[in-house]
CSV table of N, CA, C and O in Angstrom, one decimal:
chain,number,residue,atom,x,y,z
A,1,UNK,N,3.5,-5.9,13.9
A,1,UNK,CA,3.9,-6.2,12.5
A,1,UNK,C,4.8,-5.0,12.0
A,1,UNK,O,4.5,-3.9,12.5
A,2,UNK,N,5.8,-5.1,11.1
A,2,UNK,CA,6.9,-4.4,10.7
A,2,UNK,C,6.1,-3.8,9.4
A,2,UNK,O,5.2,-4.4,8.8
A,3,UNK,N,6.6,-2.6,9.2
A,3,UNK,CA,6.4,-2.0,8.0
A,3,UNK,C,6.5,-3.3,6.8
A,3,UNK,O,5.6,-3.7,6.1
A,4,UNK,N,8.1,-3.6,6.7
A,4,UNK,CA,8.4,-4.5,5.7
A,4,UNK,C,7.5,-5.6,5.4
A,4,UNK,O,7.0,-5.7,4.3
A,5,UNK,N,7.3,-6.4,6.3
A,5,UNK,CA,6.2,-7.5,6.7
A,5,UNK,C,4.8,-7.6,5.7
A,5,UNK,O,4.3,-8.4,4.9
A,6,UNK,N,4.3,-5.6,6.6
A,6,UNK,CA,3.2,-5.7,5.7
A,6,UNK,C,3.2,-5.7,4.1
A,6,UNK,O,2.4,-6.2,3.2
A,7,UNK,N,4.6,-4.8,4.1
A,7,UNK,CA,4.4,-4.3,2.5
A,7,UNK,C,4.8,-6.0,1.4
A,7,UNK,O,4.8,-6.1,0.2
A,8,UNK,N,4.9,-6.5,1.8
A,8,UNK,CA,5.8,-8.1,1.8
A,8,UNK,C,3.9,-8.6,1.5
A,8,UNK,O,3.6,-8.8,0.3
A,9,UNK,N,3.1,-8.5,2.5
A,9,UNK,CA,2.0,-9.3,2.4
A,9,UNK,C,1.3,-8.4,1.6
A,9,UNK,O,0.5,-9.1,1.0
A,10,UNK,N,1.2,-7.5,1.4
A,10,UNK,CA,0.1,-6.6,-0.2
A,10,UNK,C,0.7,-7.2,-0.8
A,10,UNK,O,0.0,-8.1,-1.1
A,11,UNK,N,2.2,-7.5,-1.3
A,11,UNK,CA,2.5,-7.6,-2.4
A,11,UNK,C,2.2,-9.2,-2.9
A,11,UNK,O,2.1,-9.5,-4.1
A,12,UNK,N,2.1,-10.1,-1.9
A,12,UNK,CA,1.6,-11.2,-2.1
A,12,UNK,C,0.5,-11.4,-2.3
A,12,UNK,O,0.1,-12.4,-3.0
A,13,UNK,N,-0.6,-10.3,-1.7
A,13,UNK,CA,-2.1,-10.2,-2.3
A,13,UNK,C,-2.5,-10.2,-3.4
A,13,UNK,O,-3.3,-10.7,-4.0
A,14,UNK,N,-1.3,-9.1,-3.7
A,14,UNK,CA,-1.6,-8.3,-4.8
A,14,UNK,C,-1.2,-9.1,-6.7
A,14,UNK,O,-1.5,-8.9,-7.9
A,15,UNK,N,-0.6,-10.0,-6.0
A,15,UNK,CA,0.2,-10.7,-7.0
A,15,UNK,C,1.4,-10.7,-7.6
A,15,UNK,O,1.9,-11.8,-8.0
A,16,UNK,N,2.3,-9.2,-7.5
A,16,UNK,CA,3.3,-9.1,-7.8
A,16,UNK,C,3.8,-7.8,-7.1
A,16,UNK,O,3.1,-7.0,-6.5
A,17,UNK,N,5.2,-7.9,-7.4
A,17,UNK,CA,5.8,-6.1,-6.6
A,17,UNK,C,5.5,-5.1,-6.9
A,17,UNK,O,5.0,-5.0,-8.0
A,18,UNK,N,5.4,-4.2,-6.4
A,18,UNK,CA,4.7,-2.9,-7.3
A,18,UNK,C,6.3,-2.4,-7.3
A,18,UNK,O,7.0,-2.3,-6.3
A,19,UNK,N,6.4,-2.2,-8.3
A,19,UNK,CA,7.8,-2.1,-9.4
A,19,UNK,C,7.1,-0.5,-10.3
A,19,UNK,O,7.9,0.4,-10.7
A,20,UNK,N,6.0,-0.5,-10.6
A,20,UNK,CA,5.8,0.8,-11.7
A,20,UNK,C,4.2,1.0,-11.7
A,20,UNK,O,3.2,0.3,-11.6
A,21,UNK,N,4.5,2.4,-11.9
A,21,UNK,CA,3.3,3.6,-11.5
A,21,UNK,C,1.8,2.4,-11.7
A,21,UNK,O,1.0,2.1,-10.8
A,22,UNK,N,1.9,2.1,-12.8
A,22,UNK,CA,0.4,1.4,-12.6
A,22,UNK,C,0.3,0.8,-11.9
A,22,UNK,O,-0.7,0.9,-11.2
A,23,UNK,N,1.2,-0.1,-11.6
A,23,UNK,CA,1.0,-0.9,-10.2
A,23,UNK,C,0.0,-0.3,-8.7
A,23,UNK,O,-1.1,-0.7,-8.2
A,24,UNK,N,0.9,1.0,-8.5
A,24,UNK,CA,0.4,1.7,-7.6
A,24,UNK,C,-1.1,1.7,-7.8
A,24,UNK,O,-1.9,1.2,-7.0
A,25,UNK,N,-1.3,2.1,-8.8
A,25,UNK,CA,-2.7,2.7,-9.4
A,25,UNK,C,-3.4,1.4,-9.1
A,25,UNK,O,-4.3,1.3,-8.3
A,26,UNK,N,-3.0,0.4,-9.7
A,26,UNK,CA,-4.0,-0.8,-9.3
A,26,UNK,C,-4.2,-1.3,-8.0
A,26,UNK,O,-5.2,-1.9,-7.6
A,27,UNK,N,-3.1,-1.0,-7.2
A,27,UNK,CA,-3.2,-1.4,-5.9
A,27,UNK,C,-4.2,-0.7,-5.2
A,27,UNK,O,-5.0,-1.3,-4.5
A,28,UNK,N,-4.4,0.7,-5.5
A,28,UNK,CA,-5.1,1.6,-5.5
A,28,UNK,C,-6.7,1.4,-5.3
A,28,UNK,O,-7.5,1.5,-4.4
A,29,UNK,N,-6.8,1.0,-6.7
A,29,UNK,CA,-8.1,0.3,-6.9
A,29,UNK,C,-8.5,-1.0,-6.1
A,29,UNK,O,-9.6,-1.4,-5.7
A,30,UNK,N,-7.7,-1.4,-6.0
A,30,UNK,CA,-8.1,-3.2,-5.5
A,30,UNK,C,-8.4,-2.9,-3.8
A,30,UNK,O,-9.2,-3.5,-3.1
A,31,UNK,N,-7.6,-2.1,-3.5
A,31,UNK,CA,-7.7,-1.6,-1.9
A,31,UNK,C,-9.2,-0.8,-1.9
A,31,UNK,O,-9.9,-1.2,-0.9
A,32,UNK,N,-10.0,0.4,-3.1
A,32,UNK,CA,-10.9,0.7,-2.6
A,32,UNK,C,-11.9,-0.7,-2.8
A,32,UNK,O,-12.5,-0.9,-1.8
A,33,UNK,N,-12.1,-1.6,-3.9
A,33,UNK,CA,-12.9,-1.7,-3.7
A,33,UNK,C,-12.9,-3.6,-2.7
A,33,UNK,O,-13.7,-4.5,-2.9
A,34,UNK,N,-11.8,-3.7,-1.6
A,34,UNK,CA,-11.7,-4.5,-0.9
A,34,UNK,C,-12.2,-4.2,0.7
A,34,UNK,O,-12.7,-4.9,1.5
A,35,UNK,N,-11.8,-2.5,0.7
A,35,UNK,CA,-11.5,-2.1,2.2
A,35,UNK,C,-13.2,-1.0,1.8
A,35,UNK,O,-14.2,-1.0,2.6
A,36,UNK,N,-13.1,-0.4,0.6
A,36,UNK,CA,-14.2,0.3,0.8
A,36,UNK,C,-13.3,1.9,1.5
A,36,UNK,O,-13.7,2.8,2.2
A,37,UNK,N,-12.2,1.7,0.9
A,37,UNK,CA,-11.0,3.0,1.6
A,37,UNK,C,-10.0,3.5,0.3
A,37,UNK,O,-9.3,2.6,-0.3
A,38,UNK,N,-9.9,4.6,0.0
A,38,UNK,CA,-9.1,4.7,-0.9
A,38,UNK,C,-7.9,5.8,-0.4
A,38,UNK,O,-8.0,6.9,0.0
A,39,UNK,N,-6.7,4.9,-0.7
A,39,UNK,CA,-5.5,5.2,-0.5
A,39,UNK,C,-4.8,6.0,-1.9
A,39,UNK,O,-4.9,5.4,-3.0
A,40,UNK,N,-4.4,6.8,-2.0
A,40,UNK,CA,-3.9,7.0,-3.4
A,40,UNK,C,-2.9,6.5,-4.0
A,40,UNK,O,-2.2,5.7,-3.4
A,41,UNK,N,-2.6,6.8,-5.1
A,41,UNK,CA,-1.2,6.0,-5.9
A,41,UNK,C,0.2,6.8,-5.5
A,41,UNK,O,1.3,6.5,-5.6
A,42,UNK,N,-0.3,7.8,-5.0
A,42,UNK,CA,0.8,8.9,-4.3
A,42,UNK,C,1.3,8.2,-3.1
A,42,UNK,O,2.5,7.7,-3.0
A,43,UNK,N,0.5,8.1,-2.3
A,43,UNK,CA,0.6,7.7,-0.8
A,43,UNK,C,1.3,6.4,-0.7
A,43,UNK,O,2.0,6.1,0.3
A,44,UNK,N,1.0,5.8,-1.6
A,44,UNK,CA,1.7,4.3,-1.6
A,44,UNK,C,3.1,4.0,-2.1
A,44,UNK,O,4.1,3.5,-1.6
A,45,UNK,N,2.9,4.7,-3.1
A,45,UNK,CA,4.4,5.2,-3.4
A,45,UNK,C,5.5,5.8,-2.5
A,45,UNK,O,6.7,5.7,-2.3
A,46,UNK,N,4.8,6.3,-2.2
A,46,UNK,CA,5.5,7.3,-0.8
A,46,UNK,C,6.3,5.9,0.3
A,46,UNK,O,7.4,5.9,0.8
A,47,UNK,N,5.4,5.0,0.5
A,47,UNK,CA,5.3,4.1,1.5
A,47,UNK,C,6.2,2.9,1.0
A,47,UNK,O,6.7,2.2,1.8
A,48,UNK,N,6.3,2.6,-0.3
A,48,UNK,CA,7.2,1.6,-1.2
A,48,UNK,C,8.4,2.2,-1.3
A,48,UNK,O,9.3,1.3,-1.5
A,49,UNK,N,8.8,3.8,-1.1
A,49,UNK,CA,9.8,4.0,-1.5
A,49,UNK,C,10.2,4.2,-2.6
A,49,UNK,O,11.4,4.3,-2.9
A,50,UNK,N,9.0,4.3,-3.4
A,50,UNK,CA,9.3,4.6,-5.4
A,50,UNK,C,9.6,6.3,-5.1
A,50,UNK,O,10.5,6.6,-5.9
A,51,UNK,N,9.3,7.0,-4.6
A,51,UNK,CA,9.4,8.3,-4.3
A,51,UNK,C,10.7,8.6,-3.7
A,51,UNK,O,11.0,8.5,-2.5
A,52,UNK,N,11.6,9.2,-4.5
A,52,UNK,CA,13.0,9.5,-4.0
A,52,UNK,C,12.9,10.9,-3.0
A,52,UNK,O,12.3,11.8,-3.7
A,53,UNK,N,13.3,11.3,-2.1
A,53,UNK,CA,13.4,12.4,-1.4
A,53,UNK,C,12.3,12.9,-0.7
A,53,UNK,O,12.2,14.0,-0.2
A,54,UNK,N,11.5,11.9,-0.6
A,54,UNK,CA,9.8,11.8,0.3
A,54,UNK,C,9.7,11.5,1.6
A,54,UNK,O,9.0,10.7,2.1
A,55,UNK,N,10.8,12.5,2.5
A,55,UNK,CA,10.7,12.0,4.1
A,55,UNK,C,9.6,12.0,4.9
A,55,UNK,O,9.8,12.2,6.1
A,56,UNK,N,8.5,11.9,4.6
A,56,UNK,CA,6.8,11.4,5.2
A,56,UNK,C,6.4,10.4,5.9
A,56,UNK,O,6.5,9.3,5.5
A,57,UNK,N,6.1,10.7,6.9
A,57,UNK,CA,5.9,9.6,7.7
A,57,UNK,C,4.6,8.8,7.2
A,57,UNK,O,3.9,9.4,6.4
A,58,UNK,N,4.4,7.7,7.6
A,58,UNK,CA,3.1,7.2,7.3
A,58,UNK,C,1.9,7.3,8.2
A,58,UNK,O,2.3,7.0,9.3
A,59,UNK,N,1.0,7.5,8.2
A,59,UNK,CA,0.0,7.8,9.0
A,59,UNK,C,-0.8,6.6,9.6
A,59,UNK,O,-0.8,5.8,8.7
A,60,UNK,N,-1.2,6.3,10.2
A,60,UNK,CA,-1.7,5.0,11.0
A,60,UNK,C,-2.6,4.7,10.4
A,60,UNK,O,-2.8,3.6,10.8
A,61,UNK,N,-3.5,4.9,9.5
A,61,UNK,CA,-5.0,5.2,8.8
A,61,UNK,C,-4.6,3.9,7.8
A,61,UNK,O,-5.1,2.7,7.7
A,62,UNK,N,-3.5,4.7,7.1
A,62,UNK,CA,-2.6,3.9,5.9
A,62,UNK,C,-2.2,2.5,6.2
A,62,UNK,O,-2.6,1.6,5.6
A,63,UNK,N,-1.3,2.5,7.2
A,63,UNK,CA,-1.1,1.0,7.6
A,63,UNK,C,-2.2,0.4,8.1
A,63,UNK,O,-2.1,-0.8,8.4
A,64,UNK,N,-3.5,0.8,8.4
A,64,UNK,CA,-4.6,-0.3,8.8
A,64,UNK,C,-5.0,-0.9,7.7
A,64,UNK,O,-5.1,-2.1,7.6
A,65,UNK,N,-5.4,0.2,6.8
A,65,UNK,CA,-6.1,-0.3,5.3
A,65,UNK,C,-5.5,-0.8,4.9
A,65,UNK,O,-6.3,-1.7,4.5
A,66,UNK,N,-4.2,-1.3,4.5
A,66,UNK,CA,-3.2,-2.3,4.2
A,66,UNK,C,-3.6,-3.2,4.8
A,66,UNK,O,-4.3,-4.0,4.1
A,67,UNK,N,-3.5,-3.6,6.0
A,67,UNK,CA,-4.0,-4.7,7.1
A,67,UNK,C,-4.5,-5.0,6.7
A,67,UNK,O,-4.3,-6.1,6.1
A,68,UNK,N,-5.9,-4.4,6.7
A,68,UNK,CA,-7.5,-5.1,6.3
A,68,UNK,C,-7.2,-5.5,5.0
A,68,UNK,O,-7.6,-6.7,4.9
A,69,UNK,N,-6.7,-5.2,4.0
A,69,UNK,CA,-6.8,-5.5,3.0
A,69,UNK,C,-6.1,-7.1,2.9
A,69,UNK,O,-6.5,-8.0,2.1
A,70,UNK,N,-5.0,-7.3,3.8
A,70,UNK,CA,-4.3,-8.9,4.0
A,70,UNK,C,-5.0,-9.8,5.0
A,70,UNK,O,-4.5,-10.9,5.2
A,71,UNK,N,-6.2,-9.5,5.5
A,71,UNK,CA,-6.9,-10.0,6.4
A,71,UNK,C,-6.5,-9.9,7.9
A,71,UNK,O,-6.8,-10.9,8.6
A,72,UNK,N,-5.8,-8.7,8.7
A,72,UNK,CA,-5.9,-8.4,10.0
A,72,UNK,C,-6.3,-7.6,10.1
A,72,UNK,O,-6.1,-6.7,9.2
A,73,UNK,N,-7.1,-7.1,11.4
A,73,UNK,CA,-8.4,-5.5,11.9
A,73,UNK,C,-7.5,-4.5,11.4
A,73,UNK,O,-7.8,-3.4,10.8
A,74,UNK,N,-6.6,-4.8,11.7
A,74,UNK,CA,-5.7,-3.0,11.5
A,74,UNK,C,-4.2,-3.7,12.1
A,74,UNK,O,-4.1,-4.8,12.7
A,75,UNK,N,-3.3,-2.6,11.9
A,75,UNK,CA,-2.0,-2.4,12.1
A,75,UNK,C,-1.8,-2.3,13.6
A,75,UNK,O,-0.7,-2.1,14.1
């Protein structure tokens, strides 16, 4: 699965785009208390691309908890 793909399927979980900081924040929350994992509002950001000049790679940990959270084992 593609980066795009997944971020495509949070956002269909999620209900809408994450477009603005709360967003993040709720995604945030809905992830800890789905996966039992908490991602920050930073880190997601980072991974959406709301973060201008943030060359970070994403860490494998990150794309699983996303996964699980759309219903597959991991990334």
């Amino acid at each position: 699965m593609k980066k795009a793909i997944l971020k495509q399927e949070v956002e269909r979980t999620f209900g809408r785009q994450l477009t603005e900081t709360r967003d993040f924040e709720q995604l945030s929350h809905l992830l800890l208390s789905h996966t039992r994992e908490r991602l920050s509002p930073t880190t997601l950001k980072r991974l959406w691309g709301y973060l201008k000049n943030e060359d970070v790679q994403t860490r494998p940990h990150t794309l699983d908890v996303l996964a699980r959270l759309v219903g597959y084992t991991g990334y």
